[in-house]
């Protein structure tokens, strides 16, 4: 009797722990089926977006080869040298809202998503490329730069000055470059890199 009583109490405890499922097996199967359908739908959408992305990039490249191809090519060449080959693929739309990408990136990014220093170098490359086009078979121009290297680090400053010195001596587009700066270290670097420098302090 004592043992039966213990078993009965134990049975009651076990029964109290048993709860009725909120959903039937049929309802669970239906949820699984809906989830699988949703997964399949999202996978198809992802594949479609991936195909669209590839097509858009190809269209961008085709556009780049058409209108503005010369400008884009020159900007890319100059930007590559200004950034030590980090950036070199450039697209120049009609509104000049440049897009570029690194060697590692698969898509182009608009200029506004770049760092301030990178933006400065992109538009410096653009200015030089435009100068080349404007002065083709014409008189060389003088370039005026107002503290364009203020946001560059030491390495970038050196690369930019060395490139500008070479550009001045070989491009034929520029007769002289005038730097305006309030940073002594930039002036000192320029004096060490450029072949001939006239310094005016105000």
Coordinates of C-alpha atoms in Angstrom, one line a residue:
X1 CA 0.0 0.0 0.0
X2 CA 2.8 2.4 0.9
X3 CA 4.6 1.7 -2.4
X4 CA 1.3 2.1 -4.4
X5 CA 0.7 5.4 -2.7
X6 CA 4.2 6.6 -3.6
X7 CA 3.8 5.5 -7.2
X8 CA 0.4 7.2 -7.4
X9 CA 1.9 10.4 -6.1
X10 CA 4.7 10.2 -8.5
X11 CA 2.3 9.5 -11.4
X12 CA 0.3 12.6 -10.4
X13 CA 3.5 14.7 -10.4
X14 CA 4.4 13.5 -13.9
X15 CA 0.8 14.1 -15.2
X16 CA 0.9 17.6 -13.9
X17 CA 4.0 18.3 -16.0
X18 CA 2.4 17.2 -19.2
X19 CA 1.0 20.1 -21.1
X20 CA -1.1 20.1 -24.2
X21 CA 0.8 21.4 -27.3
X22 CA -0.2 24.8 -28.5
X23 CA -0.1 23.6 -32.1
X24 CA -1.0 20.3 -33.6
X25 CA 1.4 18.2 -35.7
X26 CA -0.5 19.4 -38.7
X27 CA -0.1 23.0 -37.8
X28 CA 3.6 22.5 -37.2
X29 CA 4.0 20.8 -40.6
X30 CA 2.2 23.7 -42.2
X31 CA 4.6 26.2 -40.5
X32 CA 7.6 24.2 -41.7
X33 CA 6.2 24.2 -45.2
X34 CA 5.6 28.0 -45.2
X35 CA 9.1 28.6 -43.8
X36 CA 10.7 26.5 -46.5
X37 CA 8.7 28.3 -49.1
X38 CA 9.9 31.7 -47.7
X39 CA 13.5 30.5 -47.7
X40 CA 13.2 29.4 -51.3
X41 CA 11.7 32.8 -52.2
X42 CA 14.5 34.7 -50.5
X43 CA 17.2 32.6 -52.1
X44 CA 15.6 33.3 -55.5
X45 CA 15.5 37.0 -54.7
X46 CA 19.2 37.0 -53.7
X47 CA 20.2 35.3 -56.9
X48 CA 18.2 37.8 -58.9
X49 CA 19.9 40.7 -57.1
X50 CA 23.3 39.2 -57.6
X51 CA 22.6 38.9 -61.3
X52 CA 21.4 42.5 -61.4
X53 CA 24.5 43.7 -59.6
X54 CA 26.7 42.0 -62.2
X55 CA 24.7 43.5 -65.0
X56 CA 24.9 47.0 -63.5
X57 CA 28.6 46.8 -63.1
X58 CA 29.0 45.7 -66.7
X59 CA 26.7 48.5 -67.8
X60 CA 28.8 51.0 -65.8
X61 CA 32.0 49.7 -67.4
X62 CA 30.4 50.0 -70.9
X63 CA 29.4 53.6 -70.1
X64 CA 32.9 54.3 -68.8
X65 CA 34.2 53.1 -72.2
X66 CA 31.9 55.4 -74.0
X67 CA 31.4 59.0 -72.9
X68 CA 34.2 60.3 -70.7
X69 CA 36.4 57.3 -71.3
X70 CA 39.5 59.5 -71.9
X71 CA 38.8 61.6 -68.8
X72 CA 38.1 58.5 -66.7
X73 CA 41.3 56.8 -67.9
X74 CA 43.4 59.8 -67.1
X75 CA 41.8 60.3 -63.7
X76 CA 42.3 56.6 -62.9
X77 CA 46.0 56.8 -63.9
X78 CA 46.7 59.9 -61.8
X79 CA 44.7 58.6 -58.9
X80 CA 46.6 55.4 -58.9
X81 CA 49.9 57.2 -58.7
X82 CA 48.6 59.6 -56.0
X83 CA 47.4 56.7 -53.8
X84 CA 50.3 54.2 -54.4
X85 CA 48.0 52.0 -56.6
X86 CA 45.2 51.7 -53.9
X87 CA 42.6 53.4 -56.1
X88 CA 42.8 53.3 -59.9
X89 CA 39.4 52.3 -61.4
X90 CA 37.4 55.5 -61.8
X91 CA 34.1 56.5 -63.4
X92 CA 33.5 60.1 -64.2
X93 CA 29.8 60.8 -64.8
X94 CA 28.5 63.9 -66.5
X95 CA 27.9 65.6 -63.1
X96 CA 31.5 64.8 -62.1
X97 CA 30.2 62.9 -59.0
X98 CA 33.1 60.4 -59.3
X99 CA 33.0 56.8 -58.4
X100 CA 36.0 54.6 -57.7
X101 CA 37.0 51.3 -56.2
X102 CA 40.1 49.6 -54.7
X103 CA 41.7 46.5 -56.1
X104 CA 40.0 44.5 -53.4
X105 CA 36.5 45.9 -53.9
X106 CA 34.1 44.4 -56.5
X107 CA 31.8 47.4 -56.8
X108 CA 32.3 51.2 -57.3
X109 CA 31.6 53.7 -54.5
X110 CA 30.6 57.3 -54.9
X111 CA 33.1 59.9 -53.7
X112 CA 31.0 60.8 -50.6
X113 CA 31.7 57.4 -49.1
X114 CA 35.5 57.9 -49.2
X115 CA 37.6 59.5 -46.5
X116 CA 38.4 63.3 -46.8
X117 CA 42.0 62.7 -47.8
X118 CA 40.9 60.2 -50.5
X119 CA 38.3 62.7 -51.8
X120 CA 41.0 65.3 -52.0
X121 CA 43.2 63.0 -54.1
X122 CA 40.3 62.0 -56.4
X123 CA 39.5 65.5 -57.3
X124 CA 43.2 66.5 -57.6
X125 CA 43.5 63.7 -60.2
X126 CA 40.3 65.1 -61.9
X127 CA 41.7 68.6 -62.0
X128 CA 44.9 67.4 -63.6
X129 CA 43.1 65.2 -66.1
X130 CA 40.8 68.1 -67.1
X131 CA 43.9 70.3 -67.4
X132 CA 45.4 67.8 -69.9
X133 CA 42.3 67.8 -72.0
X134 CA 41.9 71.6 -72.0
X135 CA 45.5 72.3 -72.9
X136 CA 45.8 69.6 -75.6
X137 CA 47.7 71.3 -78.5
X138 CA 47.3 74.7 -76.6
X139 CA 49.3 76.9 -74.3
X140 CA 50.2 75.3 -70.9
X141 CA 48.4 76.7 -67.9
X142 CA 49.5 77.8 -64.4
X143 CA 47.9 75.7 -61.6
X144 CA 46.9 77.3 -58.3
X145 CA 46.6 75.0 -55.3
X146 CA 45.2 76.3 -52.0
X147 CA 46.4 73.9 -49.2
X148 CA 45.4 70.8 -51.1
X149 CA 47.7 68.6 -49.0
X150 CA 46.4 69.7 -45.6
X151 CA 44.6 66.4 -44.9
X152 CA 47.3 64.1 -46.3
X153 CA 49.5 62.1 -44.0
X154 CA 53.3 62.2 -44.5
X155 CA 53.4 59.3 -47.0
X156 CA 50.6 60.7 -49.1
X157 CA 52.1 64.2 -49.0
X158 CA 55.4 62.8 -50.4
X159 CA 53.6 60.8 -53.1
X160 CA 51.6 63.8 -54.2
X161 CA 54.5 66.2 -54.3
X162 CA 56.7 63.8 -56.2
X163 CA 53.9 63.1 -58.7
X164 CA 53.2 66.8 -59.2
X165 CA 56.9 67.5 -59.7
X166 CA 57.0 64.8 -62.4
X167 CA 53.7 66.0 -63.9
X168 CA 55.1 69.6 -64.1
X169 CA 58.2 68.4 -65.9
X170 CA 56.7 65.9 -68.3
X171 CA 53.0 66.6 -69.0
X172 CA 53.4 69.8 -71.1
X173 CA 50.0 70.9 -69.7
X174 CA 51.3 73.1 -66.9
X175 CA 53.8 76.0 -67.0
X176 CA 54.1 76.4 -63.2
X177 CA 52.4 75.3 -60.0
X178 CA 51.6 77.8 -57.2
X179 CA 51.1 76.3 -53.8
X180 CA 49.4 78.3 -51.0
X181 CA 49.9 76.7 -47.6
X182 CA 50.2 77.7 -44.0
X183 CA 51.9 74.4 -43.1
X184 CA 55.7 74.7 -42.8
X185 CA 56.3 70.9 -43.1
X186 CA 54.5 70.9 -46.5
X187 CA 56.5 73.9 -47.7
X188 CA 59.7 72.2 -46.6
X189 CA 58.8 68.9 -48.3
X190 CA 58.0 70.8 -51.5
X191 CA 61.4 72.6 -51.5
X192 CA 63.2 69.3 -51.2
X193 CA 61.2 67.6 -54.0
X194 CA 60.7 70.2 -56.7
X195 CA 63.6 71.1 -58.9
X196 CA 63.1 74.8 -58.7
X197 CA 61.1 76.6 -56.0
X198 CA 60.5 80.3 -55.3
X199 CA 59.2 80.8 -51.8
X200 CA 57.1 83.9 -50.9
X201 CA 56.1 84.4 -47.2
X202 CA 53.2 86.6 -46.3

